[in-house]
Each structure stands twice: as structure tokens, then as C-alpha cells.
mmCIF file of C-alpha atoms and ligand atoms in Angstrom:
data_model
loop_
_atom_site.group_PDB
_atom_site.id
_atom_site.type_symbol
_atom_site.label_atom_id
_atom_site.label_comp_id
_atom_site.label_asym_id
_atom_site.label_seq_id
_atom_site.Cartn_x
_atom_site.Cartn_y
_atom_site.Cartn_z
ATOM 1 C CA MET I 12 19.636 13.997 27.102
ATOM 2 C CA VAL I 13 17.643 16.742 26.025
ATOM 3 C CA ALA I 14 14.638 17.032 24.500
ATOM 4 C CA SER I 15 13.735 19.432 21.203
ATOM 5 C CA ILE I 16 10.609 21.305 21.443
ATOM 6 C CA ILE I 17 8.067 21.155 19.337
ATOM 7 C CA ASP I 18 6.767 24.787 18.440
ATOM 8 C CA GLY I 19 2.837 24.382 17.935
ATOM 9 C CA LYS I 20 3.125 27.979 17.462
ATOM 10 C CA ALA I 21 5.304 28.383 14.679
ATOM 11 C CA PHE I 22 3.691 25.472 12.895
ATOM 12 C CA ALA I 23 -0.070 26.564 12.998
ATOM 13 C CA ALA I 24 1.179 29.682 11.719
ATOM 14 C CA GLY I 25 2.999 28.027 8.800
ATOM 15 C CA LEU I 26 -0.219 25.861 8.275
ATOM 16 C CA ARG I 27 -2.397 29.123 8.720
ATOM 17 C CA GLU I 28 -0.724 30.766 5.936
ATOM 18 C CA ARG I 29 -0.668 27.329 3.525
ATOM 19 C CA ILE I 30 -4.477 27.605 4.404
ATOM 20 C CA ALA I 31 -4.541 31.395 3.041
ATOM 21 C CA ALA I 32 -2.877 30.543 -0.184
ATOM 22 C CA GLU I 33 -5.185 27.721 -0.914
ATOM 23 C CA VAL I 34 -7.939 29.652 -0.037
ATOM 24 C CA ALA I 35 -6.782 32.161 -2.445
ATOM 25 C CA GLU I 36 -6.514 29.527 -5.331
ATOM 26 C CA LEU I 37 -9.803 28.061 -4.783
ATOM 27 C CA LYS I 38 -11.539 31.757 -5.077
ATOM 28 C CA ALA I 39 -9.587 32.340 -8.223
ATOM 29 C CA ALA I 40 -10.103 28.766 -10.010
ATOM 30 C CA LYS I 41 -13.696 28.143 -8.617
ATOM 31 C CA GLY I 42 -15.146 31.229 -7.611
ATOM 32 C CA VAL I 43 -15.559 29.280 -3.673
ATOM 33 C CA VAL I 44 -15.017 31.247 -0.844
ATOM 34 C CA PRO I 45 -14.735 28.570 2.091
ATOM 35 C CA GLY I 46 -17.002 29.668 4.848
ATOM 36 C CA LEU I 47 -17.224 29.232 8.630
ATOM 37 C CA ALA I 48 -20.307 29.362 10.993
ATOM 38 C CA VAL I 49 -19.522 29.249 14.966
ATOM 39 C CA VAL I 50 -22.368 29.390 16.997
ATOM 40 C CA LEU I 51 -22.059 30.302 20.819
ATOM 41 C CA VAL I 52 -25.068 29.692 23.629
ATOM 42 C CA GLY I 53 -24.785 31.718 26.235
ATOM 43 C CA GLU I 54 -21.749 34.500 27.736
ATOM 44 C CA ASP I 55 -19.704 31.483 29.665
ATOM 45 C CA PRO I 56 -16.381 33.637 29.133
ATOM 46 C CA ALA I 57 -13.764 30.988 27.877
ATOM 47 C CA SER I 58 -15.930 30.299 24.894
ATOM 48 C CA GLN I 59 -16.278 33.746 24.234
ATOM 49 C CA VAL I 60 -12.900 34.178 23.851
ATOM 50 C CA TYR I 61 -12.573 30.942 21.669
ATOM 51 C CA VAL I 62 -15.105 32.219 19.670
ATOM 52 C CA ARG I 63 -14.046 35.659 18.679
ATOM 53 C CA SER I 64 -10.366 33.988 18.253
ATOM 54 C CA LYS I 65 -11.775 31.218 15.483
ATOM 55 C CA GLY I 66 -13.747 34.039 14.036
ATOM 56 C CA GLU I 67 -10.224 36.245 13.831
ATOM 57 C CA GLN I 68 -8.551 33.741 12.252
ATOM 58 C CA THR I 69 -11.281 32.230 9.739
ATOM 59 C CA LEU I 70 -10.907 35.740 7.955
ATOM 60 C CA ALA I 71 -7.083 36.308 8.061
ATOM 61 C CA ALA I 72 -6.925 33.154 5.983
ATOM 62 C CA GLY I 73 -8.942 34.637 3.470
ATOM 63 C CA MET I 74 -11.957 33.295 4.378
ATOM 64 C CA HIS I 75 -16.402 33.659 4.655
ATOM 65 C CA SER I 76 -16.825 33.873 8.520
ATOM 66 C CA VAL I 77 -19.941 33.837 10.631
ATOM 67 C CA THR I 78 -20.695 34.074 14.167
ATOM 68 C CA HIS I 79 -24.307 33.449 15.804
ATOM 69 C CA ARG I 80 -24.291 34.927 19.588
ATOM 70 C CA LEU I 81 -27.119 33.201 21.176
ATOM 71 C CA ALA I 82 -29.125 34.193 24.404
ATOM 72 C CA ALA I 83 -28.319 31.181 27.092
ATOM 73 C CA GLU I 84 -32.374 30.732 27.687
ATOM 74 C CA THR I 85 -32.063 29.708 23.517
ATOM 75 C CA SER I 86 -34.689 26.499 23.389
ATOM 76 C CA GLU I 87 -32.848 23.237 21.790
ATOM 77 C CA ALA I 88 -35.506 23.468 19.175
ATOM 78 C CA ASP I 89 -34.282 27.075 18.374
ATOM 79 C CA LEU I 90 -30.472 26.289 17.882
ATOM 80 C CA LEU I 91 -31.395 23.170 15.984
ATOM 81 C CA ALA I 92 -32.926 25.184 13.582
ATOM 82 C CA LEU I 93 -30.300 27.489 13.057
ATOM 83 C CA VAL I 94 -27.633 24.669 12.759
ATOM 84 C CA GLU I 95 -30.557 23.244 9.809
ATOM 85 C CA THR I 96 -30.823 26.528 8.069
ATOM 86 C CA LEU I 97 -26.714 26.728 8.329
ATOM 87 C CA ASN I 98 -26.479 23.163 6.905
ATOM 88 C CA ALA I 99 -28.885 24.441 3.633
ATOM 89 C CA ASP I 100 -26.696 27.655 3.044
ATOM 90 C CA PRO I 101 -24.170 27.442 0.420
ATOM 91 C CA SER I 102 -21.863 30.016 1.545
ATOM 92 C CA ILE I 103 -21.521 28.155 4.561
ATOM 93 C CA HIS I 104 -19.096 24.470 4.407
ATOM 94 C CA GLY I 105 -18.320 24.059 7.794
ATOM 95 C CA ILE I 106 -20.636 24.497 11.047
ATOM 96 C CA LEU I 107 -19.096 24.772 15.016
ATOM 97 C CA VAL I 108 -21.797 24.661 17.973
ATOM 98 C CA GLN I 109 -19.067 25.908 20.873
ATOM 99 C CA PHE I 110 -19.444 23.169 23.612
ATOM 100 C CA PRO I 111 -20.258 23.136 26.748
ATOM 101 C CA VAL I 112 -23.822 23.892 25.581
ATOM 102 C CA PRO I 113 -26.360 24.799 28.542
ATOM 103 C CA ALA I 114 -27.729 22.203 30.192
ATOM 104 C CA HIS I 115 -31.412 22.290 28.933
ATOM 105 C CA ILE I 116 -29.696 21.686 25.137
ATOM 106 C CA SER I 117 -28.666 17.969 24.465
ATOM 107 C CA GLN I 118 -25.132 17.820 23.085
ATOM 108 C CA ALA I 119 -25.790 14.669 21.130
ATOM 109 C CA LYS I 120 -28.936 16.044 19.399
ATOM 110 C CA VAL I 121 -26.859 19.028 18.421
ATOM 111 C CA VAL I 122 -24.002 16.629 17.101
ATOM 112 C CA ALA I 123 -26.299 14.239 15.333
ATOM 113 C CA THR I 124 -28.450 17.633 13.482
ATOM 114 C CA ILE I 125 -25.394 18.997 12.229
ATOM 115 C CA SER I 126 -24.436 17.895 8.367
ATOM 116 C CA PRO I 127 -21.714 15.474 8.124
ATOM 117 C CA ASP I 128 -20.160 17.328 5.096
ATOM 118 C CA LYS I 129 -19.645 20.765 7.207
ATOM 119 C CA ASP I 130 -18.839 18.819 10.634
ATOM 120 C CA VAL I 131 -15.408 20.543 11.069
ATOM 121 C CA ASP I 132 -15.632 19.051 14.886
ATOM 122 C CA GLY I 133 -15.489 15.862 13.280
ATOM 123 C CA LEU I 134 -17.829 14.604 15.589
ATOM 124 C CA HIS I 135 -20.889 13.366 14.086
ATOM 125 C CA VAL I 136 -21.147 9.382 14.298
ATOM 126 C CA ILE I 137 -20.981 9.499 10.335
ATOM 127 C CA ASN I 138 -17.202 10.911 10.789
ATOM 128 C CA ALA I 139 -16.065 8.910 13.281
ATOM 129 C CA GLY I 140 -17.317 5.842 11.518
ATOM 130 C CA ARG I 141 -15.418 7.032 8.511
ATOM 131 C CA LEU I 142 -12.278 7.549 10.796
ATOM 132 C CA ALA I 143 -12.476 3.969 12.315
ATOM 133 C CA SER I 144 -13.252 2.615 8.864
ATOM 134 C CA GLY I 145 -10.178 4.069 7.572
ATOM 135 C CA LEU I 146 -12.623 6.443 4.975
ATOM 136 C CA PRO I 147 -11.957 9.896 4.114
ATOM 137 C CA GLY I 148 -14.052 11.976 6.424
ATOM 138 C CA LEU I 149 -14.008 15.141 8.789
ATOM 139 C CA VAL I 150 -11.424 14.412 11.730
ATOM 140 C CA PRO I 151 -11.459 16.069 14.975
ATOM 141 C CA CYS I 152 -9.245 19.573 14.822
ATOM 142 C CA THR I 153 -6.969 18.633 18.281
ATOM 143 C CA PRO I 154 -6.255 14.879 16.926
ATOM 144 C CA LEU I 155 -5.579 16.336 13.448
ATOM 145 C CA GLY I 156 -3.356 18.543 14.466
ATOM 146 C CA ALA I 157 -1.489 16.902 16.783
ATOM 147 C CA MET I 158 -0.565 13.846 14.160
ATOM 148 C CA MET I 159 0.752 16.935 11.664
ATOM 149 C CA LEU I 160 2.956 18.236 14.662
ATOM 150 C CA LEU I 161 4.339 14.081 15.518
ATOM 151 C CA GLN I 162 4.944 13.698 11.326
ATOM 152 C CA ASP I 163 6.588 16.546 11.386
ATOM 153 C CA ALA I 164 9.225 16.055 14.466
ATOM 154 C CA LEU I 165 9.543 12.447 13.504
ATOM 155 C CA GLY I 166 10.113 13.008 9.303
ATOM 156 C CA GLY I 167 7.128 11.240 8.929
ATOM 157 C CA GLN I 168 8.576 8.007 10.867
ATOM 158 C CA LEU I 169 5.640 6.439 12.139
ATOM 159 C CA ALA I 170 5.454 3.406 10.650
ATOM 160 C CA GLY I 171 5.700 0.569 13.351
ATOM 161 C CA LYS I 172 6.316 2.616 16.343
ATOM 162 C CA ARG I 173 4.773 1.500 19.940
ATOM 163 C CA ALA I 174 2.299 4.128 20.692
ATOM 164 C CA VAL I 175 0.396 5.055 23.882
ATOM 165 C CA VAL I 176 -2.915 7.184 23.953
ATOM 166 C CA ILE I 177 -3.432 7.850 27.611
ATOM 167 C CA GLY I 178 -7.324 9.142 27.371
ATOM 168 C CA ARG I 179 -10.199 7.597 24.997
ATOM 169 C CA SER I 180 -12.745 10.425 24.647
ATOM 170 C CA ASN I 181 -14.245 10.872 21.521
ATOM 171 C CA LEU I 182 -12.963 14.641 20.661
ATOM 172 C CA VAL I 183 -9.273 13.398 21.694
ATOM 173 C CA GLY I 184 -7.902 9.912 22.803
ATOM 174 C CA ARG I 185 -9.913 7.961 20.663
ATOM 175 C CA PRO I 186 -9.087 9.910 17.088
ATOM 176 C CA ILE I 187 -6.111 10.316 17.592
ATOM 177 C CA ALA I 188 -5.605 6.735 18.401
ATOM 178 C CA GLN I 189 -7.325 5.832 14.875
ATOM 179 C CA LEU I 190 -5.003 8.280 13.180
ATOM 180 C CA LEU I 191 -1.909 6.691 14.635
ATOM 181 C CA VAL I 192 -3.262 3.198 13.878
ATOM 182 C CA ASP I 193 -3.740 4.629 10.268
ATOM 183 C CA ALA I 194 -0.031 5.600 10.467
ATOM 184 C CA ASN I 195 0.664 1.941 11.063
ATOM 185 C CA CYS I 196 1.776 2.423 14.512
ATOM 186 C CA THR I 197 1.146 -0.198 17.276
ATOM 187 C CA VAL I 198 -1.338 1.468 19.559
ATOM 188 C CA THR I 199 -2.267 1.025 22.959
ATOM 189 C CA ILE I 200 -5.281 2.703 24.408
ATOM 190 C CA ALA I 201 -4.913 3.491 28.568
ATOM 191 C CA HIS I 202 -7.899 5.601 30.574
ATOM 192 C CA SER I 203 -8.728 5.637 33.984
ATOM 193 C CA ARG I 204 -8.778 1.506 34.721
ATOM 194 C CA THR I 205 -5.392 0.530 33.212
ATOM 195 C CA GLN I 206 -3.507 -0.643 35.596
ATOM 196 C CA ASN I 207 0.399 0.422 35.973
ATOM 197 C CA LEU I 208 0.012 3.138 33.979
ATOM 198 C CA PRO I 209 3.557 4.133 34.116
ATOM 199 C CA ALA I 210 4.645 0.685 32.774
ATOM 200 C CA VAL I 211 2.445 1.514 30.087
ATOM 201 C CA CYS I 212 3.609 4.393 28.956
ATOM 202 C CA ARG I 213 7.203 3.611 29.164
ATOM 203 C CA GLU I 214 6.731 1.559 26.410
ATOM 204 C CA ALA I 215 6.127 4.103 23.909
ATOM 205 C CA ASP I 216 7.999 5.543 21.349
ATOM 206 C CA ILE I 217 4.808 7.970 20.400
ATOM 207 C CA LEU I 218 2.761 8.804 24.580
ATOM 208 C CA VAL I 219 0.244 10.652 24.001
ATOM 209 C CA ALA I 220 -1.372 12.399 26.960
ATOM 210 C CA ALA I 221 -5.061 13.438 27.040
ATOM 211 C CA VAL I 222 -6.409 13.163 30.732
ATOM 212 C CA GLY I 223 -6.761 16.687 31.890
ATOM 213 C CA ARG I 224 -5.167 15.509 34.825
ATOM 214 C CA PRO I 225 -1.786 18.276 35.707
ATOM 215 C CA GLN I 226 1.422 17.033 35.115
ATOM 216 C CA MET I 227 0.132 13.595 35.333
ATOM 217 C CA VAL I 228 2.944 11.732 33.373
ATOM 218 C CA ARG I 229 6.197 12.281 35.171
ATOM 219 C CA GLY I 230 9.669 11.988 33.439
ATOM 220 C CA ASP I 231 10.425 8.404 34.694
ATOM 221 C CA TRP I 232 7.159 7.181 32.698
ATOM 222 C CA ILE I 233 8.637 8.136 29.789
ATOM 223 C CA LYS I 234 10.770 5.849 27.349
ATOM 224 C CA PRO I 235 14.330 7.620 26.503
ATOM 225 C CA GLY I 236 13.922 9.368 23.138
ATOM 226 C CA ALA I 237 10.076 8.864 23.036
ATOM 227 C CA ALA I 238 7.598 11.989 21.301
ATOM 228 C CA VAL I 239 5.474 13.108 24.165
ATOM 229 C CA ILE I 240 2.491 15.340 22.729
ATOM 230 C CA ASP I 241 0.791 16.897 25.679
ATOM 231 C CA VAL I 242 -2.781 17.920 25.017
ATOM 232 C CA GLY I 243 -3.738 18.712 28.457
ATOM 233 C CA ILE I 244 -4.856 22.151 28.882
ATOM 234 C CA ASN I 245 -4.787 22.571 33.027
ATOM 235 C CA ARG I 246 -4.886 25.694 34.841
ATOM 236 C CA VAL I 247 -3.609 25.844 37.949
ATOM 237 C CA PRO I 248 -2.193 28.137 40.612
ATOM 238 C CA GLY I 249 0.645 30.519 39.617
ATOM 239 C CA ALA I 250 3.538 31.849 41.379
ATOM 240 C CA GLU I 251 1.933 34.833 42.767
ATOM 241 C CA PRO I 252 -1.008 34.577 45.025
ATOM 242 C CA GLY I 253 -4.490 34.595 42.903
ATOM 243 C CA LYS I 254 -2.583 34.248 39.700
ATOM 244 C CA THR I 255 -3.152 31.089 37.974
ATOM 245 C CA ARG I 256 -0.986 29.813 34.991
ATOM 246 C CA LEU I 257 -1.749 26.794 32.253
ATOM 247 C CA VAL I 258 0.094 23.280 32.470
ATOM 248 C CA GLY I 259 -0.183 20.031 30.405
ATOM 249 C CA ASP I 260 -0.821 16.228 31.364
ATOM 250 C CA VAL I 261 2.967 15.980 31.241
ATOM 251 C CA HIS I 262 5.657 17.011 33.858
ATOM 252 C CA PHE I 263 6.942 19.245 30.939
ATOM 253 C CA GLU I 264 10.878 19.793 32.548
ATOM 254 C CA GLU I 265 11.124 16.235 33.788
ATOM 255 C CA ALA I 266 9.978 15.232 30.160
ATOM 256 C CA MET I 267 12.689 17.681 28.482
ATOM 257 C CA GLN I 268 15.539 15.292 30.541
ATOM 258 C CA VAL I 269 14.015 12.282 29.090
ATOM 259 C CA ALA I 270 11.788 12.494 26.030
ATOM 260 C CA GLY I 271 13.570 13.147 22.187
ATOM 261 C CA HIS I 272 10.736 15.338 21.299
ATOM 262 C CA VAL I 273 7.831 17.501 23.792
ATOM 263 C CA THR I 274 4.815 19.694 23.018
ATOM 264 C CA PRO I 275 4.962 22.193 25.567
ATOM 265 C CA VAL I 276 2.118 23.704 27.346
ATOM 266 C CA PRO I 277 1.064 26.438 25.972
ATOM 267 C CA GLY I 278 2.498 26.573 22.880
ATOM 268 C CA GLY I 279 2.559 23.007 21.859
ATOM 269 C CA ALA I 280 -0.967 20.998 20.920
ATOM 270 C CA GLY I 281 -3.872 24.451 21.609
ATOM 271 C CA PRO I 282 -2.524 26.101 18.798
ATOM 272 C CA MET I 283 -2.863 23.551 16.421
ATOM 273 C CA THR I 284 -6.563 23.212 17.052
ATOM 274 C CA VAL I 285 -8.020 26.142 15.370
ATOM 275 C CA ALA I 286 -5.601 26.326 12.715
ATOM 276 C CA CYS I 287 -7.095 22.550 11.856
ATOM 277 C CA LEU I 288 -10.833 23.658 12.018
ATOM 278 C CA LEU I 289 -9.634 26.426 9.326
ATOM 279 C CA GLN I 290 -8.281 23.134 7.240
ATOM 280 C CA ASN I 291 -11.247 21.179 7.508
ATOM 281 C CA THR I 292 -13.083 23.825 6.862
ATOM 282 C CA LEU I 293 -11.232 24.193 3.305
ATOM 283 C CA THR I 294 -11.293 20.387 2.781
ATOM 284 C CA ALA I 295 -15.034 20.536 3.514
ATOM 285 C CA ALA I 296 -15.476 23.524 0.891
ATOM 286 C CA LYS I 297 -13.608 22.239 -1.079
ATOM 287 C CA ARG I 298 -15.674 18.513 -1.247
ATOM 288 C CA LEU I 299 -19.048 19.686 -1.405
ATOM 289 C CA ASN I 300 -17.872 21.684 -4.454
ATOM 290 C CA GLY I 301 -16.211 18.621 -5.809
ATOM 291 C CA VAL I 302 -12.493 19.982 -5.750
ATOM 292 C CA GLU I 303 -9.956 17.333 -5.180
ATOM 293 C CA GLY I 304 -7.279 17.437 -2.775
HETATM 294 P P1 NDP X 9 -12.571 13.707 29.281
HETATM 295 O O1 NDP X 9 -12.318 14.383 30.331
HETATM 296 O O2 NDP X 9 -13.277 13.751 28.017
HETATM 297 O O3 NDP X 9 -11.327 12.173 29.175
HETATM 298 C C1 NDP X 9 -9.886 11.997 29.682
HETATM 299 C C2 NDP X 9 -9.544 10.472 29.539
HETATM 300 O O4 NDP X 9 -8.961 10.698 29.948
HETATM 301 C C3 NDP X 9 -10.993 9.655 29.524
HETATM 302 O O5 NDP X 9 -10.836 8.594 29.123
HETATM 303 C C4 NDP X 9 -10.261 9.444 30.787
HETATM 304 O O6 NDP X 9 -10.624 7.927 31.407
HETATM 305 C C5 NDP X 9 -8.813 9.700 31.160
HETATM 306 N N1 NDP X 9 -8.535 9.429 32.345
HETATM 307 C C6 NDP X 9 -8.776 10.336 33.693
HETATM 308 N N2 NDP X 9 -7.814 9.718 34.732
HETATM 309 C C7 NDP X 9 -7.075 9.080 34.388
HETATM 310 C C8 NDP X 9 -5.935 8.788 34.943
HETATM 311 N N3 NDP X 9 -5.807 9.094 36.332
HETATM 312 N N4 NDP X 9 -5.420 8.031 34.334
HETATM 313 C C9 NDP X 9 -5.375 7.445 32.870
HETATM 314 N N5 NDP X 9 -6.048 7.958 32.486
HETATM 315 C C10 NDP X 9 -7.077 9.066 33.070
HETATM 316 O O7 NDP X 9 -11.223 14.938 28.311
HETATM 317 P P2 NDP X 9 -11.064 15.329 26.820
HETATM 318 O O8 NDP X 9 -10.514 14.102 26.034
HETATM 319 O O9 NDP X 9 -11.473 16.205 26.414
HETATM 320 O O10 NDP X 9 -9.434 16.556 27.215
HETATM 321 C C11 NDP X 9 -8.564 15.988 27.530
HETATM 322 C C12 NDP X 9 -7.487 17.235 27.756
HETATM 323 O O11 NDP X 9 -7.574 17.737 26.423
HETATM 324 C C13 NDP X 9 -8.491 18.106 28.931
HETATM 325 O O12 NDP X 9 -7.569 18.884 29.689
HETATM 326 C C14 NDP X 9 -8.191 18.644 27.543
HETATM 327 O O13 NDP X 9 -8.468 20.313 28.177
HETATM 328 C C15 NDP X 9 -7.425 19.221 26.796
HETATM 329 N N6 NDP X 9 -7.726 19.263 25.282
HETATM 330 C C16 NDP X 9 -7.301 19.760 24.615
HETATM 331 C C17 NDP X 9 -7.578 20.488 23.106
HETATM 332 C C18 NDP X 9 -6.567 21.668 22.436
HETATM 333 O O14 NDP X 9 -7.014 22.338 21.984
HETATM 334 N N7 NDP X 9 -5.222 21.203 23.025
HETATM 335 C C19 NDP X 9 -8.779 20.729 22.858
HETATM 336 C C20 NDP X 9 -9.689 19.363 23.547
HETATM 337 C C21 NDP X 9 -9.308 19.072 24.832
HETATM 338 P P3 NDP X 9 -11.956 7.312 31.545
HETATM 339 O O15 NDP X 9 -12.047 6.825 29.836
HETATM 340 O O16 NDP X 9 -11.753 5.392 31.993
HETATM 341 O O17 NDP X 9 -12.822 8.054 32.290
#
């Protein structure tokens, strides 16, 4: 059996087009332009690339984009004050502080200060609680994107499926598991203390890997025909000396021989994350302006 590849890059491009069309509609109907503020503290090169890409994609969707670049030595109080200013700014509907922040700033305090209505990363405890309670809120971007890919690959047929999520972080594993429960799957959350992980994974019709360990999930961990969503992004040595390449948490070539559907890395779950950030900004803008949908 050779699995079909879930093309996250193409899906994300289509999603961005649909979002841009909705943004234009919202502007025409209500005069509202969704606005996303991204805050970067320090000069981490990878974060700079992410922040630039988020700004460009926000503008391309017809949204208002603001980027605040703060020096690494910015105090926690100054960062929290900026977040409060953005909370009160009616032109901003989504606030994202790029993590990690420097060690002298509490990430938890930053998350707690962002207004839950503008928390497009979905990390505020109010949004986590809403998700856990099956109530509408803002859902973390990577889980939201992973679910869209799964729904598409399986033609919406998730109910009753056995799902295993490896990883229980607040950012990825837990929210994906909640979304799978909401989709009527029977869900197991595995983690570093799980015993006999390969056997647990072999039960899964849907296997989500969100671990951060290169190619940990081997072909013989996968149930034939399963849908495999690989969230992991790991940099490993490349074929040429001094070069690196990205791999997921799943051994892609082996998975392709067993699974029914597999996301590649790169080009699978990754591109969905920024597209879903735009989706969350649109959702927040609608809710803050009393628009349904
Ligand atoms: P965390 O490090 O926060 O969580 C990793 C999870 O994996 C933990 O729950 C941990 O268990 C579990 N784990 C670690 N080792 C093992 C093991 N040997 N067996 C079973 N479980 C294990 O990572 P994140 O959730 O933030 O990210 C996970 C991966 O997803 C990373 O590769 C990250 O780069 C990627 N990622 C990708 C994004 C995207 O845009 N596509 C966005 C965010 C993350 P325990 O809780 O017991 O420690």
C-alpha cells in the first residue's frame, strides 16, 4: 500500500484565499478590517523569519498588520504595558507575542495579559477552558490546522475512529486531543511515560505525532490505512556536510508504505499554522464586532 500525501501547502493556500474573500466581505458589509499585532522581543533569527512571514501573509489576506520589534532587554512591565495597549486598540483583533521571550520575562504572565477575545494563539486559560468545555473560543493554530487537514483527508468521516495523539503540550497535543473528542473520536493521549507506545499507536485509525523527536514513529507503529498527521519539526544533519534538513516525528518513507494518508514535513501541518493564525484573527474580528460565523 502506498499512502496518499496530505498536501498542507496547497490546502493552506486555498484557506488563505477563502480568508481573503471573507475579509473583503467583512470590510464591504461592516467597514471592519481584521487587524493582527505581532510582538517580537529580541533578535532570535528563526523568530524574525516567522514574524516577517506572518506580517506578509496578514497583508496579503487584506488585513491590517502591525509588528512591534522590541529590544531583548525590554522589561516585562514594558511588554505587558504594550499588550494592554493592544488589548484596548479597536483596530487590533488578534495579538500574538512570538515565543520564546527572553528568560527575564514570564511567558505565563504574557499569555494571561492578552485579552482572551484577541488571543489568536489560543493559549489563554479562558480559551483552553472553553475548548475543554466544548464551548466556542479561539483554538491554537497548529491543532486547528491539523484538524482541517484530517477532516479533508477523511471526507469528514471522523466519528467513532480510534485516535492516538503523542504529546500533551498546551500548544499542540492537548488541544488536538480535545478537537478529536469534539469530532466524536475515541482518543488516547500518549506521552513520555506511556508504556509500549508502538502498540498504543498501532490501535490508531488516526495518529497524530507532536513530540519533537526526529522520525520516532516507525512504519511498524502504524495501523494499515491509518491517517497520520506529523506535527513535529526537527532539524537534522543533511546529506552534505554542514547542511541541515527538516524531518518530522514520523519516519515518512516507512509511513508511506503502511498508512492511508500522511502529512509530509515540510509541507504538511506546518503551512497550516500561519493560515490558521489568519483564520483566528478573522474569527476574533467578527466576534468583537458582533458578526456571526
Ligand atoms: P513539547 O516539548 O512541549 O511537548 C512534547 C510532548 O512529547 C510532551 O508531551 C512529551 O511528553 C512528549 N514526548 C517527548 N518524548 C517522548 C517520547 N519518547 N515518547 C512519547 N512522548 C514523548 O513540544 P510541542 O508540543 O510544543 O511541539 C511538538 C512538536 O511539534 C515539535 O517538534 C515542534 O517543533 C512541533 N511544532 C510544530 C508546529 C507547526 O507549526 N507545525 C507548531 C508547534 C510545534 P511529556 O509531557 O511526558 O514530557
